[in-house]
PDB file of C-alpha atoms and ligand atoms in Angstrom:
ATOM      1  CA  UNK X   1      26.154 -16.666  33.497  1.00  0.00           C
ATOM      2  CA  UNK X   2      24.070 -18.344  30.604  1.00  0.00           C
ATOM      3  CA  UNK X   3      21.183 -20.694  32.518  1.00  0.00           C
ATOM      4  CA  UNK X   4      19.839 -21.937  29.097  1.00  0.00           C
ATOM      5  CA  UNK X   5      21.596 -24.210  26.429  1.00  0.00           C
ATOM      6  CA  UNK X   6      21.043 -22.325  23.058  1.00  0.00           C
ATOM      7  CA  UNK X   7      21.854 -22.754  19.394  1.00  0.00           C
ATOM      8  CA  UNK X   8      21.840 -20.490  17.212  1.00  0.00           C
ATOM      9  CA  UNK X   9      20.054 -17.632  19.230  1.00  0.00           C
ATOM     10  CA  UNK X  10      17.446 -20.844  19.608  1.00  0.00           C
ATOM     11  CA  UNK X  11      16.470 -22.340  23.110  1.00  0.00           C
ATOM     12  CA  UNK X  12      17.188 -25.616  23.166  1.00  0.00           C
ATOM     13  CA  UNK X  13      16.865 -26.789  26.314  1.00  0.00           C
ATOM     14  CA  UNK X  14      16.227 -25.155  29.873  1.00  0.00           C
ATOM     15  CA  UNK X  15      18.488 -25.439  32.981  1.00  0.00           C
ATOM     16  CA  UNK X  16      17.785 -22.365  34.684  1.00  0.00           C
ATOM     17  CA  UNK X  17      20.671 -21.390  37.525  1.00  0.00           C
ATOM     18  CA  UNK X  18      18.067 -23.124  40.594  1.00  0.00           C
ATOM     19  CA  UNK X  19      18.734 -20.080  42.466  1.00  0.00           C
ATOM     20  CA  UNK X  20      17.213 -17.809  39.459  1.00  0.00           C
ATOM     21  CA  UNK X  21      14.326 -20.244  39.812  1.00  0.00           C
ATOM     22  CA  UNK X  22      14.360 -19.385  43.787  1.00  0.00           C
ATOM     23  CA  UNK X  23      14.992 -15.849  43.313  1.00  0.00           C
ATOM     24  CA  UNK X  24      11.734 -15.758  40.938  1.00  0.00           C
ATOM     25  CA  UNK X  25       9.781 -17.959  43.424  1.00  0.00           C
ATOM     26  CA  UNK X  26      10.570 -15.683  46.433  1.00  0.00           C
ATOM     27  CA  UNK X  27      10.216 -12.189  45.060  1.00  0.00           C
ATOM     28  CA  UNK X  28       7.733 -10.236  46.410  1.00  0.00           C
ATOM     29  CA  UNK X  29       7.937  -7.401  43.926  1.00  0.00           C
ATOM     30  CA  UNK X  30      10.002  -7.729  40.444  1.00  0.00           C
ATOM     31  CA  UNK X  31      10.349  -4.494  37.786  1.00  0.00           C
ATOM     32  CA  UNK X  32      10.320  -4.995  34.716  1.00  0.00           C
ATOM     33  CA  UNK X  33      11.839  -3.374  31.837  1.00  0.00           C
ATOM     34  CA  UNK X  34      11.240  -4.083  28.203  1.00  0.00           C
ATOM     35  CA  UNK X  35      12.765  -2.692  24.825  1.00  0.00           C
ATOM     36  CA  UNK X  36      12.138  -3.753  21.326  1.00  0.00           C
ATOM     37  CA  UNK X  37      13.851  -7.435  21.393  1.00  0.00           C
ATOM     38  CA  UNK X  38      10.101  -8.101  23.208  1.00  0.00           C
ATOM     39  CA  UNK X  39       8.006  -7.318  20.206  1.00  0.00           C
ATOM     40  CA  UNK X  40      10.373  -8.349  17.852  1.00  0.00           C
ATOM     41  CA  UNK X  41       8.592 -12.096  17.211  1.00  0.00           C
ATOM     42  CA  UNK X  42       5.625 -10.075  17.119  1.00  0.00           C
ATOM     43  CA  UNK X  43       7.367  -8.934  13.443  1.00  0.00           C
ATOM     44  CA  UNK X  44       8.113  -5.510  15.016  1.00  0.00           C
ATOM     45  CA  UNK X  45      11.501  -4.843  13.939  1.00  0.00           C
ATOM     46  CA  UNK X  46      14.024  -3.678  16.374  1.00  0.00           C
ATOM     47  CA  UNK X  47      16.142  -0.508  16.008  1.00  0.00           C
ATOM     48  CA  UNK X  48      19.637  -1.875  15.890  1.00  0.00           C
ATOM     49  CA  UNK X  49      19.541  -5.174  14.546  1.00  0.00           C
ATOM     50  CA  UNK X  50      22.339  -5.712  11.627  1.00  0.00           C
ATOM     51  CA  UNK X  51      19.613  -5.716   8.703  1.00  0.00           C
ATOM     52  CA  UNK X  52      16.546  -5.216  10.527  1.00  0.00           C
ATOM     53  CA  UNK X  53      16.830  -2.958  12.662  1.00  0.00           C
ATOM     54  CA  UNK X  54      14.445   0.664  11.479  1.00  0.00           C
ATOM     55  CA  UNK X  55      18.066   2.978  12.428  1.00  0.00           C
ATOM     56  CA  UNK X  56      19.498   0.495   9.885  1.00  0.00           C
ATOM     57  CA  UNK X  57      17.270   1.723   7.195  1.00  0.00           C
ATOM     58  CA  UNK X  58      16.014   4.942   7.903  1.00  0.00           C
ATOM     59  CA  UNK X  59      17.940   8.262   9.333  1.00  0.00           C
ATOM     60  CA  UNK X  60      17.087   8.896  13.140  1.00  0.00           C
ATOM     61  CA  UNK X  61      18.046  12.554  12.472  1.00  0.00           C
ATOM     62  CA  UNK X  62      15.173  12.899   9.858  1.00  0.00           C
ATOM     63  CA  UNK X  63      12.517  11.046  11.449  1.00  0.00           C
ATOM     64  CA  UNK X  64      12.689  10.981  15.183  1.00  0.00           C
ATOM     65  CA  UNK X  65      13.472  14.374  16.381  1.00  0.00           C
ATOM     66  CA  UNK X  66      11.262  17.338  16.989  1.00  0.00           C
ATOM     67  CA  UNK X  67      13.328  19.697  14.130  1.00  0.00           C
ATOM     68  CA  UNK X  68      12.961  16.826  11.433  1.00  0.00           C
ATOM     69  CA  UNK X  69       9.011  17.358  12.164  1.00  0.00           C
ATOM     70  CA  UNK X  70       8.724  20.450  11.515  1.00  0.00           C
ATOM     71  CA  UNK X  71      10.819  21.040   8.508  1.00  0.00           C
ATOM     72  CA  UNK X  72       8.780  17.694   6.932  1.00  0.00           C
ATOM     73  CA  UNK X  73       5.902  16.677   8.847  1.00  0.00           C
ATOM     74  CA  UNK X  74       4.334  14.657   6.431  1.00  0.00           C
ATOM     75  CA  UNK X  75       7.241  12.290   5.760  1.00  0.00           C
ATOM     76  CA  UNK X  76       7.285  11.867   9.774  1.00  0.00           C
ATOM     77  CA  UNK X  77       3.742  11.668  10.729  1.00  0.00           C
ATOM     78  CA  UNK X  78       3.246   8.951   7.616  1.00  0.00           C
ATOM     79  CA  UNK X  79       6.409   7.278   8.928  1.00  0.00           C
ATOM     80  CA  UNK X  80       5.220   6.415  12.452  1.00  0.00           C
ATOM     81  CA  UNK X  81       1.574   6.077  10.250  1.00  0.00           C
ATOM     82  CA  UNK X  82       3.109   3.649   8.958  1.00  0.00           C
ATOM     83  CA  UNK X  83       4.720   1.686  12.239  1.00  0.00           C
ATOM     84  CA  UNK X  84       1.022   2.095  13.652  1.00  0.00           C
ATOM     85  CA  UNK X  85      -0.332  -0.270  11.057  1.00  0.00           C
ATOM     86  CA  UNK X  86       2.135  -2.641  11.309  1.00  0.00           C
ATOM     87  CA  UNK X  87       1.962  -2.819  15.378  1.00  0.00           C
ATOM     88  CA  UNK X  88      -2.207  -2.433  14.877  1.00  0.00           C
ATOM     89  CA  UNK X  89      -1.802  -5.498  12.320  1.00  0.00           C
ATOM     90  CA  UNK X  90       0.720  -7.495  14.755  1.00  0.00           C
ATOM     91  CA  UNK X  91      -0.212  -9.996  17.604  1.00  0.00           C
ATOM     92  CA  UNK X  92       1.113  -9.918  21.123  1.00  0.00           C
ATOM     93  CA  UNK X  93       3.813 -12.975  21.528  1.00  0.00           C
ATOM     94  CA  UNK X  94       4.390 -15.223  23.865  1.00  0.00           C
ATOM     95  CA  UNK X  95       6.880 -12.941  25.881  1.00  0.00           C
ATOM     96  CA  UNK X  96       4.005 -10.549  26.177  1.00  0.00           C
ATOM     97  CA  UNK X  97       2.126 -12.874  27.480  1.00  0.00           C
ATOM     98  CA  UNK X  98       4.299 -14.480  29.528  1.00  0.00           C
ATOM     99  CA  UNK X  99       5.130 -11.156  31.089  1.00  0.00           C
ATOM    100  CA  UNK X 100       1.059 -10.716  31.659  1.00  0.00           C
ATOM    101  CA  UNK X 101       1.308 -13.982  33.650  1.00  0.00           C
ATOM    102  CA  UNK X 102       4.067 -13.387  35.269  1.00  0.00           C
ATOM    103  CA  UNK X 103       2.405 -10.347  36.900  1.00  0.00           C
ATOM    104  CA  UNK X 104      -0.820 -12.799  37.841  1.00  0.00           C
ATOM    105  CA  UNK X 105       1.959 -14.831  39.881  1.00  0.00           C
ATOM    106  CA  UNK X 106       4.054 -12.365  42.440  1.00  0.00           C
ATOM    107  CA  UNK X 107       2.516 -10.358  44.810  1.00  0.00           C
ATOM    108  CA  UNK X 108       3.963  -7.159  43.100  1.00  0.00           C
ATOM    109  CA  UNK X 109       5.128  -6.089  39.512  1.00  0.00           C
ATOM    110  CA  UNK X 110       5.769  -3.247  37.764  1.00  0.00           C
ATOM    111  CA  UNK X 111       5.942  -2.994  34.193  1.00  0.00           C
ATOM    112  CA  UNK X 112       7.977  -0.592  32.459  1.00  0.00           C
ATOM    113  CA  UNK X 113       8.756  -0.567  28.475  1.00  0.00           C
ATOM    114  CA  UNK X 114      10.798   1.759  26.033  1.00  0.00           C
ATOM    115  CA  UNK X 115       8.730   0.645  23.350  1.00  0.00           C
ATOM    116  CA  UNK X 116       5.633   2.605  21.458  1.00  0.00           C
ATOM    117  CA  UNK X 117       3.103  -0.201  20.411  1.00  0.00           C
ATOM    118  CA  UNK X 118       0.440  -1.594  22.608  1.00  0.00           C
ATOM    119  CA  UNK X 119       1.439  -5.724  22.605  1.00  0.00           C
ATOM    120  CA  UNK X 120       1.882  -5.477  26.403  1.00  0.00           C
ATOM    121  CA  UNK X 121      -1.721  -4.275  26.885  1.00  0.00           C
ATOM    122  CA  UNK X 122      -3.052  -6.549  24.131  1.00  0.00           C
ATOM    123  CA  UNK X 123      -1.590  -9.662  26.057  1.00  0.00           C
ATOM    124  CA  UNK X 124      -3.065  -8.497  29.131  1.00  0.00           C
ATOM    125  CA  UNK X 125      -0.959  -6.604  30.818  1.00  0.00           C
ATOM    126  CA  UNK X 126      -1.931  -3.717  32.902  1.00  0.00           C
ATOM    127  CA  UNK X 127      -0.810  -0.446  34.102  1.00  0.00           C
ATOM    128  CA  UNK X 128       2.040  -0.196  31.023  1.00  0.00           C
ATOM    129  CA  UNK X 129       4.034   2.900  31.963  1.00  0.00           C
ATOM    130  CA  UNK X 130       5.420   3.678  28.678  1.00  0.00           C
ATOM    131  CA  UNK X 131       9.043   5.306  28.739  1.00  0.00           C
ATOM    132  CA  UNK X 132       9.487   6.739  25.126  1.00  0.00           C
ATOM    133  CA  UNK X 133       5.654   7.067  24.974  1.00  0.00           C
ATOM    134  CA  UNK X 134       2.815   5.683  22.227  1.00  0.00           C
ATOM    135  CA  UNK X 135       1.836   5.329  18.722  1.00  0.00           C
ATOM    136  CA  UNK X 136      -1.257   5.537  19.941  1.00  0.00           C
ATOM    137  CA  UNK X 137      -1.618   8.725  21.802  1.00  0.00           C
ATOM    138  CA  UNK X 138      -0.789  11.479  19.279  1.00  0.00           C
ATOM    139  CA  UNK X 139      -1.001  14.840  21.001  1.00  0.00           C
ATOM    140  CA  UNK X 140      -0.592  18.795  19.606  1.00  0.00           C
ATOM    141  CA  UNK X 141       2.874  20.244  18.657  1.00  0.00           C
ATOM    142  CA  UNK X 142       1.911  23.536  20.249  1.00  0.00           C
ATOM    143  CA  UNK X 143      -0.622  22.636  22.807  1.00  0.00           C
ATOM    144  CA  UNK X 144      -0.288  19.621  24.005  1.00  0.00           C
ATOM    145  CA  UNK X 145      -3.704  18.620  23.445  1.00  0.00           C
ATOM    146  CA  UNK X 146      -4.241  14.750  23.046  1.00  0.00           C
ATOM    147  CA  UNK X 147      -6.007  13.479  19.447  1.00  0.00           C
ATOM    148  CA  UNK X 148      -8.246  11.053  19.205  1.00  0.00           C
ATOM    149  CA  UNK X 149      -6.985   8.588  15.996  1.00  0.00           C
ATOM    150  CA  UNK X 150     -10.037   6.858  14.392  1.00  0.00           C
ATOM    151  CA  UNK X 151     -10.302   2.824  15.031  1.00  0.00           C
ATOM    152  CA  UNK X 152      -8.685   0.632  12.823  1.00  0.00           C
ATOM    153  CA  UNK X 153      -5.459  -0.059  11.077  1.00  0.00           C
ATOM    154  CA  UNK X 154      -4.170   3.119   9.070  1.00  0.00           C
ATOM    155  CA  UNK X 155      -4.036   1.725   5.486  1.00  0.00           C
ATOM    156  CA  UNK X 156      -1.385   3.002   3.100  1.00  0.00           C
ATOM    157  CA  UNK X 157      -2.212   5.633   0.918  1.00  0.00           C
ATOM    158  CA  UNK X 158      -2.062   5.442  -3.067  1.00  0.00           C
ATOM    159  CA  UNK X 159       1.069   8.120  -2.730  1.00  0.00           C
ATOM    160  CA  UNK X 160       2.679   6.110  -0.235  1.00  0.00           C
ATOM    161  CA  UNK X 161       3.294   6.730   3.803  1.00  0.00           C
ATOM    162  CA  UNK X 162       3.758  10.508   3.142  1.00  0.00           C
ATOM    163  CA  UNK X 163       0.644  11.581   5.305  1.00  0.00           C
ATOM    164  CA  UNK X 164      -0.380  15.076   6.096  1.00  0.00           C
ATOM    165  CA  UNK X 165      -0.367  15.302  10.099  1.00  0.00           C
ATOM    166  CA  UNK X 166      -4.048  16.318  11.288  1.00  0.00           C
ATOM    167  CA  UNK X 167      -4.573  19.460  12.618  1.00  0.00           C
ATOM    168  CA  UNK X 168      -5.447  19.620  16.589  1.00  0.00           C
ATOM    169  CA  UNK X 169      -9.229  19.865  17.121  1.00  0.00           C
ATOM    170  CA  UNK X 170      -8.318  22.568  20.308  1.00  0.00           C
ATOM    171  CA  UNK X 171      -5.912  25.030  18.890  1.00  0.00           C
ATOM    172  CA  UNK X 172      -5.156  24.524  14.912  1.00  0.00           C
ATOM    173  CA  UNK X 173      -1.646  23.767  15.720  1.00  0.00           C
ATOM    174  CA  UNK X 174      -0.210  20.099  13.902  1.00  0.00           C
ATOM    175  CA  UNK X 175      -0.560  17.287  16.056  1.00  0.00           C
ATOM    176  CA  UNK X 176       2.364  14.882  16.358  1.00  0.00           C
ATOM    177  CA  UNK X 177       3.429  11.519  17.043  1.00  0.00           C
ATOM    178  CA  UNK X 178       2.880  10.791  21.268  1.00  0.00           C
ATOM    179  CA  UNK X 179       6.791   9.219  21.333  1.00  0.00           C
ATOM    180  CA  UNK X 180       9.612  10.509  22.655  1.00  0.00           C
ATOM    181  CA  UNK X 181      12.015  12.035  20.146  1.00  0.00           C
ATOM    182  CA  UNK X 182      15.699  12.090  20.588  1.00  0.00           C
ATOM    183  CA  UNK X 183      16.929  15.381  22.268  1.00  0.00           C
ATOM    184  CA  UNK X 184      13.572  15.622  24.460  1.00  0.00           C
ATOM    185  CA  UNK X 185      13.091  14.609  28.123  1.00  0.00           C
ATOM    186  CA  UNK X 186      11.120  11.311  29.241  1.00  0.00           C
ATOM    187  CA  UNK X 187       8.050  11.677  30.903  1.00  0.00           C
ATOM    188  CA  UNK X 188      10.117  12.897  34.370  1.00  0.00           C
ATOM    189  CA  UNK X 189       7.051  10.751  36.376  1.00  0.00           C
ATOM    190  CA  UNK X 190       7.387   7.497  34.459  1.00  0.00           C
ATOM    191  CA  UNK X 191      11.498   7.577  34.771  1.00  0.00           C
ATOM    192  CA  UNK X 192      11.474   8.351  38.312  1.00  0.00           C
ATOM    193  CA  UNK X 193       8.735   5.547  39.166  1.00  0.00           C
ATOM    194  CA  UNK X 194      11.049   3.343  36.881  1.00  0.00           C
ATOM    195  CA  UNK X 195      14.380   4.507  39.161  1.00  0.00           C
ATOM    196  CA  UNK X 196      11.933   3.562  42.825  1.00  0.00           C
ATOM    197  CA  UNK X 197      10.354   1.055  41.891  1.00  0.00           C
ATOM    198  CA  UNK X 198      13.524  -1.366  40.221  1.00  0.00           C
ATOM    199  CA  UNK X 199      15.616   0.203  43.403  1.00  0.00           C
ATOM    200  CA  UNK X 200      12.361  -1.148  45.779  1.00  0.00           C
ATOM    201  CA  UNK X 201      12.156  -4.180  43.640  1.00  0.00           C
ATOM    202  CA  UNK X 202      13.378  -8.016  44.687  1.00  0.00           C
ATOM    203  CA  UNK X 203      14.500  -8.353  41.271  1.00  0.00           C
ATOM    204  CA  UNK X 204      14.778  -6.411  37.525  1.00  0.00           C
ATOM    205  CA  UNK X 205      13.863  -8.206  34.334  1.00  0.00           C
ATOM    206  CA  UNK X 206      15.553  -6.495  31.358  1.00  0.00           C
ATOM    207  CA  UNK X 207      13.961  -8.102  27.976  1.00  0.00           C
ATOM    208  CA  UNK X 208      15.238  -7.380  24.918  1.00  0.00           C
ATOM    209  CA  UNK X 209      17.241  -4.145  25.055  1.00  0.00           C
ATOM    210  CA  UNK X 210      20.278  -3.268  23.766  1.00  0.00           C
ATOM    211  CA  UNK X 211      21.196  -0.941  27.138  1.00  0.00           C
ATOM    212  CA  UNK X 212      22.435   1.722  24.447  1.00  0.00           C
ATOM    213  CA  UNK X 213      19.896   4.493  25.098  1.00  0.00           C
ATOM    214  CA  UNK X 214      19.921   5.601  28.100  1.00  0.00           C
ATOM    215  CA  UNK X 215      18.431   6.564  30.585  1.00  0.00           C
ATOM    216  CA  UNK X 216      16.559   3.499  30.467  1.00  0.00           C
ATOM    217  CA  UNK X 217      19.557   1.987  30.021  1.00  0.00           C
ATOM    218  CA  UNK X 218      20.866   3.011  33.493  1.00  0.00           C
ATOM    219  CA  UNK X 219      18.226   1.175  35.405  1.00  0.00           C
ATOM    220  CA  UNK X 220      19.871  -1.786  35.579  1.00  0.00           C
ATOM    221  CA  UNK X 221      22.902  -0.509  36.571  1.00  0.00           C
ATOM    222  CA  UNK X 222      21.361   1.694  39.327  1.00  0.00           C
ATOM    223  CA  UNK X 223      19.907  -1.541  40.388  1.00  0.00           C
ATOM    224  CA  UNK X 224      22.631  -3.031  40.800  1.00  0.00           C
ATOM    225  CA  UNK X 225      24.161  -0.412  42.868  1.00  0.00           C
ATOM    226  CA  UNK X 226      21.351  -0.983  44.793  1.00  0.00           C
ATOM    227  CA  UNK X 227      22.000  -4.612  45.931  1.00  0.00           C
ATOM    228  CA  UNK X 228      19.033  -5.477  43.298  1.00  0.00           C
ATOM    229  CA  UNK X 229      19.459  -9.005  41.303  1.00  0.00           C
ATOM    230  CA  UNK X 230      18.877  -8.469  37.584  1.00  0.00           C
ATOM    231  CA  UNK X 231      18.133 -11.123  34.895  1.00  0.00           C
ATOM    232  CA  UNK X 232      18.743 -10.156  31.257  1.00  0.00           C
ATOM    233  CA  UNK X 233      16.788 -11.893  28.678  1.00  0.00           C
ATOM    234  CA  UNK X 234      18.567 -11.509  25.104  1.00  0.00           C
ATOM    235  CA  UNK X 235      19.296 -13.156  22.102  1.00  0.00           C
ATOM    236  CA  UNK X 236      23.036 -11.610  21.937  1.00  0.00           C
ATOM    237  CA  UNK X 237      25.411 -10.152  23.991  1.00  0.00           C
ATOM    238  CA  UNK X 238      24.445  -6.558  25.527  1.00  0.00           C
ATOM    239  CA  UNK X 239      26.097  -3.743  26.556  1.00  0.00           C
ATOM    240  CA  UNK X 240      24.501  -4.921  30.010  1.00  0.00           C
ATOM    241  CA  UNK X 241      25.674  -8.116  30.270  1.00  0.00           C
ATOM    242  CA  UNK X 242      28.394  -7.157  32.912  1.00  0.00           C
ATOM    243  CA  UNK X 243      25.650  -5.808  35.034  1.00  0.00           C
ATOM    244  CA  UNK X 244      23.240  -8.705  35.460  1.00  0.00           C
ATOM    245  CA  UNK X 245      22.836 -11.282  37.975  1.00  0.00           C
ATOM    246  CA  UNK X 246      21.876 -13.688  35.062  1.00  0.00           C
ATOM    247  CA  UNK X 247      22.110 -13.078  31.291  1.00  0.00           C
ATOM    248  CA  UNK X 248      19.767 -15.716  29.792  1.00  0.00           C
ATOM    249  CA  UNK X 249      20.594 -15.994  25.748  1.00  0.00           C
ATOM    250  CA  UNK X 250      17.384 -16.621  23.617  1.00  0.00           C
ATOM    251  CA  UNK X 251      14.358 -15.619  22.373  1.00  0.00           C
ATOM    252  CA  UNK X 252      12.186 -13.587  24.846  1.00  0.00           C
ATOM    253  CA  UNK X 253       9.193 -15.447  23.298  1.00  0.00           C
ATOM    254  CA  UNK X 254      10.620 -19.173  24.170  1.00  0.00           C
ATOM    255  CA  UNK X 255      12.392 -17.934  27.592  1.00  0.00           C
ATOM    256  CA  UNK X 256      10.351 -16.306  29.388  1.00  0.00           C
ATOM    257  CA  UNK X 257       7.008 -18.835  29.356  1.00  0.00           C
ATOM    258  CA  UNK X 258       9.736 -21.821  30.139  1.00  0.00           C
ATOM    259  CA  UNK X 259      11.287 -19.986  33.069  1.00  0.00           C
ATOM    260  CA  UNK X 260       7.393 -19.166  34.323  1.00  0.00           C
ATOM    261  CA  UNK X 261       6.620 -22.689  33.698  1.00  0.00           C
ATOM    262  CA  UNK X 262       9.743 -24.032  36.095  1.00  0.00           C
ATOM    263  CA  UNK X 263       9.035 -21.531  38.484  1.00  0.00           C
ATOM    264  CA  UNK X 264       5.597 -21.478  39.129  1.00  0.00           C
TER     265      UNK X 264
HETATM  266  P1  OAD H 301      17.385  -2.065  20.187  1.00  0.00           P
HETATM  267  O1  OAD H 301      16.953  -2.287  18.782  1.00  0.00           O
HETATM  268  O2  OAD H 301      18.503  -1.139  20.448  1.00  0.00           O
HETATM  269  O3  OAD H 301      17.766  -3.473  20.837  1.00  0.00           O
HETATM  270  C1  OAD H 301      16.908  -4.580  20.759  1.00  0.00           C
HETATM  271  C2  OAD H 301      17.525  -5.707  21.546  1.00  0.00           C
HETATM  272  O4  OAD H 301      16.645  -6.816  21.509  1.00  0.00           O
HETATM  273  C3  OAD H 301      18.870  -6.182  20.965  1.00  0.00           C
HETATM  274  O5  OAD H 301      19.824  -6.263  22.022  1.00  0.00           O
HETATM  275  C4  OAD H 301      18.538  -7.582  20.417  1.00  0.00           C
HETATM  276  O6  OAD H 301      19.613  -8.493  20.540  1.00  0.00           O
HETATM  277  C5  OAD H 301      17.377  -7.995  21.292  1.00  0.00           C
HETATM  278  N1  OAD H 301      16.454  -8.961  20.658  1.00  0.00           N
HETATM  279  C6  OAD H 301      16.045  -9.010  19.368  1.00  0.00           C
HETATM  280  N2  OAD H 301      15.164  -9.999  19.193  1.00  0.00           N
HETATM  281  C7  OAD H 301      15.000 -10.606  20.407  1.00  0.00           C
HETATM  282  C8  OAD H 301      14.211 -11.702  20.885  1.00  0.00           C
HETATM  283  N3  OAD H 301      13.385 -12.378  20.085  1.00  0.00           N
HETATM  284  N4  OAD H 301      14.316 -12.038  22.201  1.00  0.00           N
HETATM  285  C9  OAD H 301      15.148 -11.366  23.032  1.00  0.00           C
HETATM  286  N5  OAD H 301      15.911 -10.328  22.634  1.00  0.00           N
HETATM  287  C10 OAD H 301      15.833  -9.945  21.348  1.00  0.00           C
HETATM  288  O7  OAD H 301      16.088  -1.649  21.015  1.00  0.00           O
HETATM  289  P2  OAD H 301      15.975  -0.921  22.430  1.00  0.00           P
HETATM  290  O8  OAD H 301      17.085  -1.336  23.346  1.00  0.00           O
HETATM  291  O9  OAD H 301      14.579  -1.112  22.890  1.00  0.00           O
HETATM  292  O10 OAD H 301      14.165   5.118  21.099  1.00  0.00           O
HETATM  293  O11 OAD H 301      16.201   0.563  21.981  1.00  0.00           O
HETATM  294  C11 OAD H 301      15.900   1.607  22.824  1.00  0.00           C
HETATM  295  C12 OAD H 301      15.485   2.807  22.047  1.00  0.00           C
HETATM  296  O12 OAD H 301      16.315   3.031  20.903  1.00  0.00           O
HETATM  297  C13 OAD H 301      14.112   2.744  21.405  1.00  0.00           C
HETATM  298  O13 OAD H 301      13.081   2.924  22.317  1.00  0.00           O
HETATM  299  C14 OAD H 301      14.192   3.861  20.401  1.00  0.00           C
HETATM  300  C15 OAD H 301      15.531   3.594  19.816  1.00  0.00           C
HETATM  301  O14 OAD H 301      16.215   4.670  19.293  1.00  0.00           O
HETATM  302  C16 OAD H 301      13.636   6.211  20.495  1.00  0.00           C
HETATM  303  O15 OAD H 301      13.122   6.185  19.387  1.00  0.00           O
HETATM  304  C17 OAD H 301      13.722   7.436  21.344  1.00  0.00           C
END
């Protein structure tokens, strides 16, 4: 069920489902769940957008796993190098904030994200628990030791975004990008607090993701199972759709500050 008129992907106006508005209005304690549709009028691009999207235009298999790092870890460290200036160079949008709001308004909520920048925390929002992990916290290939990155935005060398990866201060080893790379396990804590704490919750928010990765992508079907109401927030159709109390079709930025504003 669609509870906005849109146009073209565009809100135009708002007539939220009045029982979305009371489910909002009642809920003790919401989880949410963000993926990259939330940063993406931030100018992050998404992964599977036609056009945009970064698996459109660069090879997972060379970039994002832990083999493709080792054979060439230049290429990889300068590539996510690269994504940390553009995130370090972005602004939070008004989802973000709208999300950090949100959390100001209900007695409970839980914030959970598959995504690697820091918007959430830059609009405010705290306690991030960060699914695929962070640009921002690199850590040692061998050690696990974290490294500290200096302050500022990474600027692009004269060669290009092929960057030697620093050496960890503890053991010599090469230190790699914090994020979770295909084939490896999510932090087990963060997953399983995602799993309670969306089963515990009055309601799950899902903003912006595809629901093509999982696990993530199973939380709001175990949800569901779980009697849980779910609201999806997307511009398109999802593989999720079929699973959510409400699918509301827009942009995150334009959706989620109206549906706050009729709400609260
Ligand atoms: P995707 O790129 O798969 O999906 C982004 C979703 O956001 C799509 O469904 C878009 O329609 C939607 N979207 C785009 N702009 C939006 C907007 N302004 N408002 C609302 N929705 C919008 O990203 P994720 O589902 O987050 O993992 O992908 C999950 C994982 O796939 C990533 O964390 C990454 C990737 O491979 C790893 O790198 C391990």
């Amino acid at each position: 069920m669609c509870g906005a008129k849109c146009q073209g992907g565009t809100l135009v106006s708002a007539d939220f489902d009045p029982v979305l508005i009371a489910a909002l209005q009642s809920a003790r304690r919401i989880t949410v769940l963000t993926g990259a549709g939330v940063s993406a009028e931030s100018g992050i691009p998404t992964f599977r957008d036609a056009l945009t999207g970064l698996w459109q235009n660069f090879d997972a298999h060379t970039l994002a796993t832990a083999d493709a790092f080792l054979g060439d870890p230049s290429l990889v460290w300068g590539w996510y190098e690269w994504r940390r200036s553009q995130v370090l160079a972005a602004q939070p949008n008004a989802a973000h904030r709208a999300l950090a709001e949100l959390a100001r308004r209900v007695p409970q909520l839980s914030l959970f994200t598959q995504n690697v920048d820091n918007l959430h925390e830059r609009a405010g929002s705290v306690d991030v628990q960060h699914l695929h992990g962070s640009l921002h916290h690199p850590r040692c290939f061998d050690c696990a030791h974290p490294f500290v990155l200096p302050d500022g935005i990474p600027e692009e060398p004269a060669g290009g975004w092929r960057v030697p990866a620093p050496k960890c201060q503890a053991c010599g080893g090469l230190v790699r990008p914090g994020v979770v790379w295909f084939d490896e396990y999510l932090p087990a804590d963060i997953l399983d607090g995602a799993f309670n704490s969306s089963r515990s919750s009055d309601l799950l928010i899902v903003v912006g993701c595809s629901g093509k990765v999982d696990p993530a992508a199973r939380l709001p079907r175990d949800a569901k199972k779980a009697g849980r109401k779910v609201i999806q927030i997307n511009l398109v159709e999802s593989a999720l759709d079929g699973v959510c109390t409400w699918n509301l079709r827009g942009r995150a930025g334009e959706l989620l500050p109206e549906l706050i504003r009729q709400a609260f």
